[in-house]
PDB file of C-alpha atoms in Angstrom:
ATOM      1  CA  UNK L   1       1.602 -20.883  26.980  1.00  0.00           C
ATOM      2  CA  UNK L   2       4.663 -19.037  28.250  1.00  0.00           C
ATOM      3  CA  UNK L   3       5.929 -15.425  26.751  1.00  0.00           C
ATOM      4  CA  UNK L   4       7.863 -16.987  23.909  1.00  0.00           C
ATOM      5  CA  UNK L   5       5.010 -18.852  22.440  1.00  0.00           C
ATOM      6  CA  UNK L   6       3.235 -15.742  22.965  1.00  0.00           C
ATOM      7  CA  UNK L   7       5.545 -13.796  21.054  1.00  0.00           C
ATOM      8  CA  UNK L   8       5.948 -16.149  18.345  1.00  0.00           C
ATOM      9  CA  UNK L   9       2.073 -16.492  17.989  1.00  0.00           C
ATOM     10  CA  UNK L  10       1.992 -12.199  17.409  1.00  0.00           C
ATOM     11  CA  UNK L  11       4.335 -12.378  15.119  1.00  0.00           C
ATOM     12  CA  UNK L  12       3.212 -15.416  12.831  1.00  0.00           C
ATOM     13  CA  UNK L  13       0.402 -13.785  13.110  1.00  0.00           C
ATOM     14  CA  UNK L  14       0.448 -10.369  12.048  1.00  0.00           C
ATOM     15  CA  UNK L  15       2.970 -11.880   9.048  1.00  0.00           C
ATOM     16  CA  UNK L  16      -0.388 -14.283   8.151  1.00  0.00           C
ATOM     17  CA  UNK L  17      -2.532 -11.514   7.785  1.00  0.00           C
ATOM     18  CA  UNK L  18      -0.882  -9.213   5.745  1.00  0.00           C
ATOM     19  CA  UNK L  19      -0.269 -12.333   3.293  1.00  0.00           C
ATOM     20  CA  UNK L  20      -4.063 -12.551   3.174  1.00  0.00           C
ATOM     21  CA  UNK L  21      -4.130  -9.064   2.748  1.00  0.00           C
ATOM     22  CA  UNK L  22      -1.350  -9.252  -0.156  1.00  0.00           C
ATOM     23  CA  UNK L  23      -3.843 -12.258  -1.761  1.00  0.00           C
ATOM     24  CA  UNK L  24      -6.783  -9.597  -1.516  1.00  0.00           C
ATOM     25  CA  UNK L  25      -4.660  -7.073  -3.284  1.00  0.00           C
ATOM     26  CA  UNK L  26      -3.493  -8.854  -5.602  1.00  0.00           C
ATOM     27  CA  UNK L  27      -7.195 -10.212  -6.545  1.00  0.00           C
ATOM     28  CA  UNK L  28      -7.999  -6.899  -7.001  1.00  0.00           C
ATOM     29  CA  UNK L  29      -5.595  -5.888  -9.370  1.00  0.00           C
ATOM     30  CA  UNK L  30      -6.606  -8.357 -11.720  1.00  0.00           C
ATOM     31  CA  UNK L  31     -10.486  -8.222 -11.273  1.00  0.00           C
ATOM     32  CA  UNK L  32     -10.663  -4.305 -11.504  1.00  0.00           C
ATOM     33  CA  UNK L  33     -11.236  -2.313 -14.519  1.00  0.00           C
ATOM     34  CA  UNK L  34      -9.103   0.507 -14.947  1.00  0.00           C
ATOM     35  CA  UNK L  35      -5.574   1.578 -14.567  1.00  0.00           C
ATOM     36  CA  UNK L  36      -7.049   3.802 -11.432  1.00  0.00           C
ATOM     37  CA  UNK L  37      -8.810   1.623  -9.432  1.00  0.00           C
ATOM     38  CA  UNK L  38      -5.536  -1.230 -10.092  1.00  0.00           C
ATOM     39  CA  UNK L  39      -3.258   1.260  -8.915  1.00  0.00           C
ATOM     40  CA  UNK L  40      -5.313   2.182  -5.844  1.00  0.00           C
ATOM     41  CA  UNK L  41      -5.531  -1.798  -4.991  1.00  0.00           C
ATOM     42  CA  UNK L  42      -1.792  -2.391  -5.633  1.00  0.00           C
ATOM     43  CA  UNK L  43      -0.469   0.423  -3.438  1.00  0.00           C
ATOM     44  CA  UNK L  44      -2.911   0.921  -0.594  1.00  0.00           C
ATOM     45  CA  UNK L  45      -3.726  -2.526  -0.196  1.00  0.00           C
ATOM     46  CA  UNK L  46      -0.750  -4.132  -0.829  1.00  0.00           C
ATOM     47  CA  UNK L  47       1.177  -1.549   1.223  1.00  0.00           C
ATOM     48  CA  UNK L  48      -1.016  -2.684   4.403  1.00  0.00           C
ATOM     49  CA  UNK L  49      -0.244  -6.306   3.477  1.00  0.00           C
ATOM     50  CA  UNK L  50       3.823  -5.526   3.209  1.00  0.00           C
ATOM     51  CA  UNK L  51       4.007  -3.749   6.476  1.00  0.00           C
ATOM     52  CA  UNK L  52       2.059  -6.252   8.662  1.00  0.00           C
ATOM     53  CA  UNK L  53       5.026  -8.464   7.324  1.00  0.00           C
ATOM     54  CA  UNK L  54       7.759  -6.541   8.138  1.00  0.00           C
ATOM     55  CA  UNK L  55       6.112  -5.413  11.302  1.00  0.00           C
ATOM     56  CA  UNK L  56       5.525  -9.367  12.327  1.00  0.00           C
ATOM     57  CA  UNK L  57       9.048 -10.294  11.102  1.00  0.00           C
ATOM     58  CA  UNK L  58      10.481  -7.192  12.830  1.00  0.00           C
ATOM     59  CA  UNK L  59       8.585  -8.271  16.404  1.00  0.00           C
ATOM     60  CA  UNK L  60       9.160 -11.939  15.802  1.00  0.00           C
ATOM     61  CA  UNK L  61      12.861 -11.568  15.679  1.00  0.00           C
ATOM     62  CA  UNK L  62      13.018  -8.577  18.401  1.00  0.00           C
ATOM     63  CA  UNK L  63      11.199 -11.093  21.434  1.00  0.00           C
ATOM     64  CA  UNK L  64      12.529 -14.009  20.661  1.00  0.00           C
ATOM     65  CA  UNK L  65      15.923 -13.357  19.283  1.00  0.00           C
ATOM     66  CA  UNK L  66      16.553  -9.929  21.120  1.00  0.00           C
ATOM     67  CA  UNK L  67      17.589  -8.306  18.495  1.00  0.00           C
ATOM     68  CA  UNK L  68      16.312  -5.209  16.565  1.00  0.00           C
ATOM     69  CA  UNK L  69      16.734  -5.422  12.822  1.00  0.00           C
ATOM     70  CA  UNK L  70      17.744  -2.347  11.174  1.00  0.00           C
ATOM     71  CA  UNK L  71      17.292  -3.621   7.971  1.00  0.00           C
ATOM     72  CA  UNK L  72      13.845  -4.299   9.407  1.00  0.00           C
ATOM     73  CA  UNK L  73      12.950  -0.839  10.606  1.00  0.00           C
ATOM     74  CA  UNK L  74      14.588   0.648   7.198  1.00  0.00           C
ATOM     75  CA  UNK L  75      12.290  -1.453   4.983  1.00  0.00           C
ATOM     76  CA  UNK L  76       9.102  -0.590   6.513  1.00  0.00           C
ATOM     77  CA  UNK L  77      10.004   3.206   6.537  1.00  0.00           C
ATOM     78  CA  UNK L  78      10.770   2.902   2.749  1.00  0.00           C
ATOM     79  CA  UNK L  79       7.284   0.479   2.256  1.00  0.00           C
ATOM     80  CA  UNK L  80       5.706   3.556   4.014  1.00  0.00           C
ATOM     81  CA  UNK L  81       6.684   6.102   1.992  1.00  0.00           C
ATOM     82  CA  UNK L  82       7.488   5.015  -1.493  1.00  0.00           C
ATOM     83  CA  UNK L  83       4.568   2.800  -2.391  1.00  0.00           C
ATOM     84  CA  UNK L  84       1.527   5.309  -1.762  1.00  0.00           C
ATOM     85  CA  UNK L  85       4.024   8.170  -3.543  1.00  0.00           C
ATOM     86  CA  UNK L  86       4.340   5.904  -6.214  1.00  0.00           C
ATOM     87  CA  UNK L  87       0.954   4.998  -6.867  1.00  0.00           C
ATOM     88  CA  UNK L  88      -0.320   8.863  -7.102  1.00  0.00           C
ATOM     89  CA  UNK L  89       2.402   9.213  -9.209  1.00  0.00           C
ATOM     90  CA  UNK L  90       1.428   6.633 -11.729  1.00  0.00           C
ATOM     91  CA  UNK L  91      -2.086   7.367 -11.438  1.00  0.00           C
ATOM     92  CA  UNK L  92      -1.336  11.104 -12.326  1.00  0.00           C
ATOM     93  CA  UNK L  93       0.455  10.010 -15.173  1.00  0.00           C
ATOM     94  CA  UNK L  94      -1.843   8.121 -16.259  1.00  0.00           C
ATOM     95  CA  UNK L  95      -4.858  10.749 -16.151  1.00  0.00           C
ATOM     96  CA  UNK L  96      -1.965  13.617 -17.759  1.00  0.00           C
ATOM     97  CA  UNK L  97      -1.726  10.675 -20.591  1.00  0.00           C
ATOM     98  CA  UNK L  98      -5.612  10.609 -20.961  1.00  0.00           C
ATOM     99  CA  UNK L  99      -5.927   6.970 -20.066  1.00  0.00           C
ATOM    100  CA  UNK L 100      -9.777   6.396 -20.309  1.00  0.00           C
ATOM    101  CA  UNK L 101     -11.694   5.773 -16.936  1.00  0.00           C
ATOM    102  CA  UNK L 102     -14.044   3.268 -16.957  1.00  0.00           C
ATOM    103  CA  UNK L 103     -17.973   3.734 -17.814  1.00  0.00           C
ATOM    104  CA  UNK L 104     -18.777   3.361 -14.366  1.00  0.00           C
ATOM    105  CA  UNK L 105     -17.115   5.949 -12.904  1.00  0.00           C
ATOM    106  CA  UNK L 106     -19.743   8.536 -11.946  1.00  0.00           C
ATOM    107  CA  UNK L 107     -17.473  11.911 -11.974  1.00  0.00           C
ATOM    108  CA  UNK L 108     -14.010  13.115 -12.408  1.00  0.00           C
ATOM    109  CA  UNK L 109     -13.071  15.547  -9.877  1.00  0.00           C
ATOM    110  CA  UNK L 110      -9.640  16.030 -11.058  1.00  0.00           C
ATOM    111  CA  UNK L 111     -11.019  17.580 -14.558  1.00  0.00           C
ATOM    112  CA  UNK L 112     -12.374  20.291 -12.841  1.00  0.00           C
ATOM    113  CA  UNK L 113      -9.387  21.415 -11.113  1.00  0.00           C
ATOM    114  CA  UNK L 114      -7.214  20.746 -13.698  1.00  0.00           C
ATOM    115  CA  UNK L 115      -9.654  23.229 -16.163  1.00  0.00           C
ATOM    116  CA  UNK L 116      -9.108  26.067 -13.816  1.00  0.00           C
ATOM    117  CA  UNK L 117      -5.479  25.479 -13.499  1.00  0.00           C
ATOM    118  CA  UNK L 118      -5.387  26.566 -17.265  1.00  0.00           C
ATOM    119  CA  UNK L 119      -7.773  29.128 -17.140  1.00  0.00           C
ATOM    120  CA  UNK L 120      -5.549  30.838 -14.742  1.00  0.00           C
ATOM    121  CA  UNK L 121      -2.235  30.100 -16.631  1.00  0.00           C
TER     122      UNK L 121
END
């Protein structure tokens, strides 16, 4: 094997395994019960899954192709940032709205806080 198979193999690579990671994320959006645990699957998961990606597409084209993607490097900062900010911001909306939790869930941590918030106010 010489350097540019090499490179190719990281790349195809790290792209393969954050499409099995997308395929584990999305399985758990559909098998879980509750708006909260869905949301944690879709953005923490699924964020992991988009980056390796972009990272593999990014360092794919960069060794073979010498040439650095901008468009690359931009969508894997906004990946980065937006989809776990987005996800806490759903999920807070969702527990503001009073969207049940499931009977399994053992305690609600956010209640508490929440409760002296008001007490304060």
């Amino acid at each position: 094997m010489n350097v540019s198979e090499i490179d190719e193999f990281i790349g195809a690579l790290l792209i393969l395994i954050g499409g099995i990671i997308s395929v584990i994320s999305a399985t758990g959006i559909i098998r879980f019960p509750d708006v909260y645990t869905r949301a944690h699957a879709a953005t923490k998961s699924t964020t992991l899954g988009v980056l390796l990606s972009l990272v593999g597409a990014f360092i794919y084209i960069w060794l073979t192709e010498n040439y650095i993607s901008v468009r690359l490097m931009l969508g894997i900062v906004f990946v980065f940032i937006t989809a776990p900010v987005s996800g806490h911001l759903i999920i807070r909306a969702a527990y503001r709205s009073k969207v049940n939790m499931t009977e399994d869930t053992v305690e609600d941590e956010l209640k508490k806080v929440l409760d002296n918030q008001t007490e304060v106010h």
